[in-house]
């Protein structure tokens, strides 16, 4: 991966410093600037792979500043098996009644597509001790409405 040069905003590949970020790069940058790491586990990981990336983060002494997110429920279960109190959010495009009951019973926080959220759902999750993140909110008006609903986190590409 480190041999791949990415395109710059203008479409050129003249900058040799534009390369995919490794886990080590990402965690070290977050630690240097005292930022919270949000790591999406996009594919199914084995127990061994899960232990490997956890140990990489442990090497930076930064696990307390990491939230794992995934659409793959088993990934979050593997994280919790190794790290029972680790911040972990199950990703949803939409939430069914079964989904709500499952996260409440397992104690995972949620990261939900913002259009699937309502004030009632946010309140119900909060009443059960579940934190609510939402993705991907790139409109100020939408973000303000979500803040009014009481979401805990907003994932965005552009808002500050």
PDB file of N, CA and C in Angstrom, residues 22-76:
ATOM      1  N   UNK A  22      -1.761   3.899   6.908  1.00  0.00           N
ATOM      2  CA  UNK A  22      -1.752   2.624   7.611  1.00  0.00           C
ATOM      3  C   UNK A  22      -2.384   2.816   8.989  1.00  0.00           C
ATOM      4  N   UNK A  23      -2.705   1.719   9.632  1.00  0.00           N
ATOM      5  CA  UNK A  23      -3.240   1.802  10.991  1.00  0.00           C
ATOM      6  C   UNK A  23      -2.253   2.532  11.894  1.00  0.00           C
ATOM      7  N   UNK A  24      -0.987   2.204  11.767  1.00  0.00           N
ATOM      8  CA  UNK A  24       0.036   2.859  12.588  1.00  0.00           C
ATOM      9  C   UNK A  24       0.055   4.370  12.345  1.00  0.00           C
ATOM     10  N   UNK A  25      -0.023   4.778  11.054  1.00  0.00           N
ATOM     11  CA  UNK A  25      -0.059   6.216  10.734  1.00  0.00           C
ATOM     12  C   UNK A  25      -1.258   6.888  11.396  1.00  0.00           C
ATOM     13  N   UNK A  26      -2.413   6.270  11.231  1.00  0.00           N
ATOM     14  CA  UNK A  26      -3.657   6.866  11.723  1.00  0.00           C
ATOM     15  C   UNK A  26      -3.632   7.029  13.245  1.00  0.00           C
ATOM     16  N   UNK A  27      -3.264   5.976  13.941  1.00  0.00           N
ATOM     17  CA  UNK A  27      -3.255   6.040  15.409  1.00  0.00           C
ATOM     18  C   UNK A  27      -2.217   7.050  15.890  1.00  0.00           C
ATOM     19  N   UNK A  28      -1.048   7.077  15.260  1.00  0.00           N
ATOM     20  CA  UNK A  28      -0.017   8.022  15.702  1.00  0.00           C
ATOM     21  C   UNK A  28      -0.445   9.470  15.459  1.00  0.00           C
ATOM     22  N   UNK A  29      -1.140   9.731  14.353  1.00  0.00           N
ATOM     23  CA  UNK A  29      -1.639  11.083  14.078  1.00  0.00           C
ATOM     24  C   UNK A  29      -2.705  11.468  15.105  1.00  0.00           C
ATOM     25  N   UNK A  30      -3.640  10.547  15.356  1.00  0.00           N
ATOM     26  CA  UNK A  30      -4.682  10.833  16.353  1.00  0.00           C
ATOM     27  C   UNK A  30      -4.075  11.097  17.722  1.00  0.00           C
ATOM     28  N   UNK A  31      -3.090  10.310  18.084  1.00  0.00           N
ATOM     29  CA  UNK A  31      -2.457  10.492  19.394  1.00  0.00           C
ATOM     30  C   UNK A  31      -1.714  11.830  19.445  1.00  0.00           C
ATOM     31  N   UNK A  32      -0.970  12.144  18.405  1.00  0.00           N
ATOM     32  CA  UNK A  32      -0.201  13.391  18.382  1.00  0.00           C
ATOM     33  C   UNK A  32      -1.104  14.609  18.552  1.00  0.00           C
ATOM     34  N   UNK A  33      -2.267  14.580  17.883  1.00  0.00           N
ATOM     35  CA  UNK A  33      -3.174  15.723  17.918  1.00  0.00           C
ATOM     36  C   UNK A  33      -4.327  15.552  18.907  1.00  0.00           C
ATOM     37  N   UNK A  34      -4.205  14.517  19.750  1.00  0.00           N
ATOM     38  CA  UNK A  34      -5.181  14.238  20.810  1.00  0.00           C
ATOM     39  C   UNK A  34      -6.601  14.134  20.261  1.00  0.00           C
ATOM     40  N   UNK A  35      -6.749  13.328  19.203  1.00  0.00           N
ATOM     41  CA  UNK A  35      -8.040  13.090  18.567  1.00  0.00           C
ATOM     42  C   UNK A  35      -8.514  11.681  18.877  1.00  0.00           C
ATOM     43  N   UNK A  36      -9.816  11.503  18.867  1.00  0.00           N
ATOM     44  CA  UNK A  36     -10.406  10.185  19.082  1.00  0.00           C
ATOM     45  C   UNK A  36     -10.370   9.408  17.767  1.00  0.00           C
ATOM     46  N   UNK A  37      -9.893   8.182  17.806  1.00  0.00           N
ATOM     47  CA  UNK A  37      -9.839   7.324  16.612  1.00  0.00           C
ATOM     48  C   UNK A  37     -11.176   6.619  16.428  1.00  0.00           C
ATOM     49  N   UNK A  38     -11.712   6.659  15.235  1.00  0.00           N
ATOM     50  CA  UNK A  38     -12.872   5.857  14.880  1.00  0.00           C
ATOM     51  C   UNK A  38     -12.412   4.915  13.778  1.00  0.00           C
ATOM     52  N   UNK A  39     -12.395   3.613  14.094  1.00  0.00           N
ATOM     53  CA  UNK A  39     -11.890   2.614  13.156  1.00  0.00           C
ATOM     54  C   UNK A  39     -13.032   1.734  12.670  1.00  0.00           C
ATOM     55  N   UNK A  40     -13.325   1.821  11.381  1.00  0.00           N
ATOM     56  CA  UNK A  40     -14.358   0.958  10.812  1.00  0.00           C
ATOM     57  C   UNK A  40     -13.742  -0.354  10.369  1.00  0.00           C
ATOM     58  N   UNK A  41     -14.305  -1.434  10.865  1.00  0.00           N
ATOM     59  CA  UNK A  41     -13.881  -2.783  10.488  1.00  0.00           C
ATOM     60  C   UNK A  41     -14.787  -3.219   9.342  1.00  0.00           C
ATOM     61  N   UNK A  42     -14.291  -3.064   8.110  1.00  0.00           N
ATOM     62  CA  UNK A  42     -15.142  -3.208   6.934  1.00  0.00           C
ATOM     63  C   UNK A  42     -15.371  -4.646   6.500  1.00  0.00           C
ATOM     64  N   UNK A  43     -14.473  -5.539   6.837  1.00  0.00           N
ATOM     65  CA  UNK A  43     -14.671  -6.936   6.439  1.00  0.00           C
ATOM     66  C   UNK A  43     -14.663  -7.802   7.687  1.00  0.00           C
ATOM     67  N   UNK A  44     -14.973  -9.069   7.516  1.00  0.00           N
ATOM     68  CA  UNK A  44     -14.942  -9.989   8.652  1.00  0.00           C
ATOM     69  C   UNK A  44     -13.490 -10.280   9.018  1.00  0.00           C
ATOM     70  N   UNK A  45     -13.153 -10.123  10.288  1.00  0.00           N
ATOM     71  CA  UNK A  45     -11.802 -10.391  10.758  1.00  0.00           C
ATOM     72  C   UNK A  45     -11.785 -11.664  11.587  1.00  0.00           C
ATOM     73  N   UNK A  46     -10.686 -12.403  11.478  1.00  0.00           N
ATOM     74  CA  UNK A  46     -10.505 -13.591  12.309  1.00  0.00           C
ATOM     75  C   UNK A  46     -10.119 -13.141  13.719  1.00  0.00           C
ATOM     76  N   UNK A  47     -10.156 -14.071  14.652  1.00  0.00           N
ATOM     77  CA  UNK A  47      -9.710 -13.763  16.011  1.00  0.00           C
ATOM     78  C   UNK A  47      -8.259 -13.296  15.999  1.00  0.00           C
ATOM     79  N   UNK A  48      -7.430 -13.971  15.210  1.00  0.00           N
ATOM     80  CA  UNK A  48      -6.001 -13.625  15.143  1.00  0.00           C
ATOM     81  C   UNK A  48      -5.804 -12.222  14.565  1.00  0.00           C
ATOM     82  N   UNK A  49      -6.513 -11.891  13.499  1.00  0.00           N
ATOM     83  CA  UNK A  49      -6.398 -10.551  12.905  1.00  0.00           C
ATOM     84  C   UNK A  49      -6.871  -9.481  13.890  1.00  0.00           C
ATOM     85  N   UNK A  50      -7.934  -9.778  14.605  1.00  0.00           N
ATOM     86  CA  UNK A  50      -8.455  -8.838  15.598  1.00  0.00           C
ATOM     87  C   UNK A  50      -7.413  -8.586  16.689  1.00  0.00           C
ATOM     88  N   UNK A  51      -6.809  -9.633  17.183  1.00  0.00           N
ATOM     89  CA  UNK A  51      -5.759  -9.480  18.198  1.00  0.00           C
ATOM     90  C   UNK A  51      -4.585  -8.673  17.657  1.00  0.00           C
ATOM     91  N   UNK A  52      -4.231  -8.891  16.388  1.00  0.00           N
ATOM     92  CA  UNK A  52      -3.105  -8.176  15.781  1.00  0.00           C
ATOM     93  C   UNK A  52      -3.349  -6.677  15.762  1.00  0.00           C
ATOM     94  N   UNK A  53      -4.516  -6.231  15.261  1.00  0.00           N
ATOM     95  CA  UNK A  53      -4.703  -4.780  15.200  1.00  0.00           C
ATOM     96  C   UNK A  53      -4.921  -4.184  16.589  1.00  0.00           C
ATOM     97  N   UNK A  54      -5.495  -4.938  17.504  1.00  0.00           N
ATOM     98  CA  UNK A  54      -5.606  -4.445  18.885  1.00  0.00           C
ATOM     99  C   UNK A  54      -4.216  -4.251  19.481  1.00  0.00           C
ATOM    100  N   UNK A  55      -3.323  -5.207  19.245  1.00  0.00           N
ATOM    101  CA  UNK A  55      -1.961  -5.092  19.779  1.00  0.00           C
ATOM    102  C   UNK A  55      -1.199  -3.922  19.160  1.00  0.00           C
ATOM    103  N   UNK A  56      -1.465  -3.628  17.895  1.00  0.00           N
ATOM    104  CA  UNK A  56      -0.839  -2.456  17.272  1.00  0.00           C
ATOM    105  C   UNK A  56      -1.266  -1.194  18.010  1.00  0.00           C
ATOM    106  N   UNK A  57      -2.555  -1.082  18.291  1.00  0.00           N
ATOM    107  CA  UNK A  57      -3.067   0.109  18.998  1.00  0.00           C
ATOM    108  C   UNK A  57      -2.557   0.135  20.435  1.00  0.00           C
ATOM    109  N   UNK A  58      -2.507  -1.036  21.077  1.00  0.00           N
ATOM    110  CA  UNK A  58      -1.946  -1.101  22.435  1.00  0.00           C
ATOM    111  C   UNK A  58      -0.513  -0.588  22.454  1.00  0.00           C
ATOM    112  N   UNK A  59       0.238  -0.856  21.390  1.00  0.00           N
ATOM    113  CA  UNK A  59       1.619  -0.389  21.294  1.00  0.00           C
ATOM    114  C   UNK A  59       1.731   1.121  21.353  1.00  0.00           C
ATOM    115  N   UNK A  60       0.693   1.813  20.961  1.00  0.00           N
ATOM    116  CA  UNK A  60       0.650   3.273  21.042  1.00  0.00           C
ATOM    117  C   UNK A  60       0.048   3.745  22.365  1.00  0.00           C
ATOM    118  N   UNK A  61      -0.403   2.810  23.206  1.00  0.00           N
ATOM    119  CA  UNK A  61      -1.063   3.126  24.466  1.00  0.00           C
ATOM    120  C   UNK A  61      -2.213   4.109  24.227  1.00  0.00           C
ATOM    121  N   UNK A  62      -3.110   3.702  23.279  1.00  0.00           N
ATOM    122  CA  UNK A  62      -4.163   4.637  22.869  1.00  0.00           C
ATOM    123  C   UNK A  62      -5.540   3.986  22.756  1.00  0.00           C
ATOM    124  N   UNK A  63      -5.700   2.770  23.255  1.00  0.00           N
ATOM    125  CA  UNK A  63      -6.978   2.068  23.128  1.00  0.00           C
ATOM    126  C   UNK A  63      -8.148   2.814  23.759  1.00  0.00           C
ATOM    127  N   UNK A  64      -7.895   3.550  24.838  1.00  0.00           N
ATOM    128  CA  UNK A  64      -8.988   4.251  25.503  1.00  0.00           C
ATOM    129  C   UNK A  64      -9.541   5.376  24.634  1.00  0.00           C
ATOM    130  N   UNK A  65      -8.846   5.701  23.549  1.00  0.00           N
ATOM    131  CA  UNK A  65      -9.270   6.767  22.640  1.00  0.00           C
ATOM    132  C   UNK A  65      -9.705   6.223  21.283  1.00  0.00           C
ATOM    133  N   UNK A  66     -10.154   4.976  21.266  1.00  0.00           N
ATOM    134  CA  UNK A  66     -10.556   4.330  20.013  1.00  0.00           C
ATOM    135  C   UNK A  66     -11.993   3.833  20.130  1.00  0.00           C
ATOM    136  N   UNK A  67     -12.765   4.076  19.083  1.00  0.00           N
ATOM    137  CA  UNK A  67     -14.089   3.482  18.932  1.00  0.00           C
ATOM    138  C   UNK A  67     -14.063   2.629  17.676  1.00  0.00           C
ATOM    139  N   UNK A  68     -14.448   1.366  17.815  1.00  0.00           N
ATOM    140  CA  UNK A  68     -14.555   0.471  16.673  1.00  0.00           C
ATOM    141  C   UNK A  68     -15.990   0.513  16.170  1.00  0.00           C
ATOM    142  N   UNK A  69     -16.149   0.599  14.846  1.00  0.00           N
ATOM    143  CA  UNK A  69     -17.479   0.549  14.244  1.00  0.00           C
ATOM    144  C   UNK A  69     -17.473  -0.510  13.155  1.00  0.00           C
ATOM    145  N   UNK A  70     -18.636  -1.155  12.954  1.00  0.00           N
ATOM    146  CA  UNK A  70     -18.713  -2.187  11.925  1.00  0.00           C
ATOM    147  C   UNK A  70     -20.155  -2.548  11.615  1.00  0.00           C
ATOM    148  N   UNK A  71     -20.398  -2.904  10.361  1.00  0.00           N
ATOM    149  CA  UNK A  71     -21.665  -3.505   9.959  1.00  0.00           C
ATOM    150  C   UNK A  71     -21.669  -4.990  10.302  1.00  0.00           C
ATOM    151  N   UNK A  72     -20.479  -5.550  10.588  1.00  0.00           N
ATOM    152  CA  UNK A  72     -20.339  -6.976  10.896  1.00  0.00           C
ATOM    153  C   UNK A  72     -20.389  -7.178  12.413  1.00  0.00           C
ATOM    154  N   UNK A  73     -21.488  -7.713  12.861  1.00  0.00           N
ATOM    155  CA  UNK A  73     -21.723  -7.895  14.291  1.00  0.00           C
ATOM    156  C   UNK A  73     -20.627  -8.730  14.952  1.00  0.00           C
ATOM    157  N   UNK A  74     -20.169  -9.776  14.249  1.00  0.00           N
ATOM    158  CA  UNK A  74     -19.141 -10.643  14.824  1.00  0.00           C
ATOM    159  C   UNK A  74     -17.846  -9.899  15.115  1.00  0.00           C
ATOM    160  N   UNK A  75     -17.513  -8.891  14.306  1.00  0.00           N
ATOM    161  CA  UNK A  75     -16.307  -8.104  14.583  1.00  0.00           C
ATOM    162  C   UNK A  75     -16.402  -7.429  15.949  1.00  0.00           C
ATOM    163  N   UNK A  76     -17.558  -6.861  16.234  1.00  0.00           N
ATOM    164  CA  UNK A  76     -17.731  -6.169  17.513  1.00  0.00           C
ATOM    165  C   UNK A  76     -17.740  -7.154  18.674  1.00  0.00           C
TER     166      UNK A  76
END
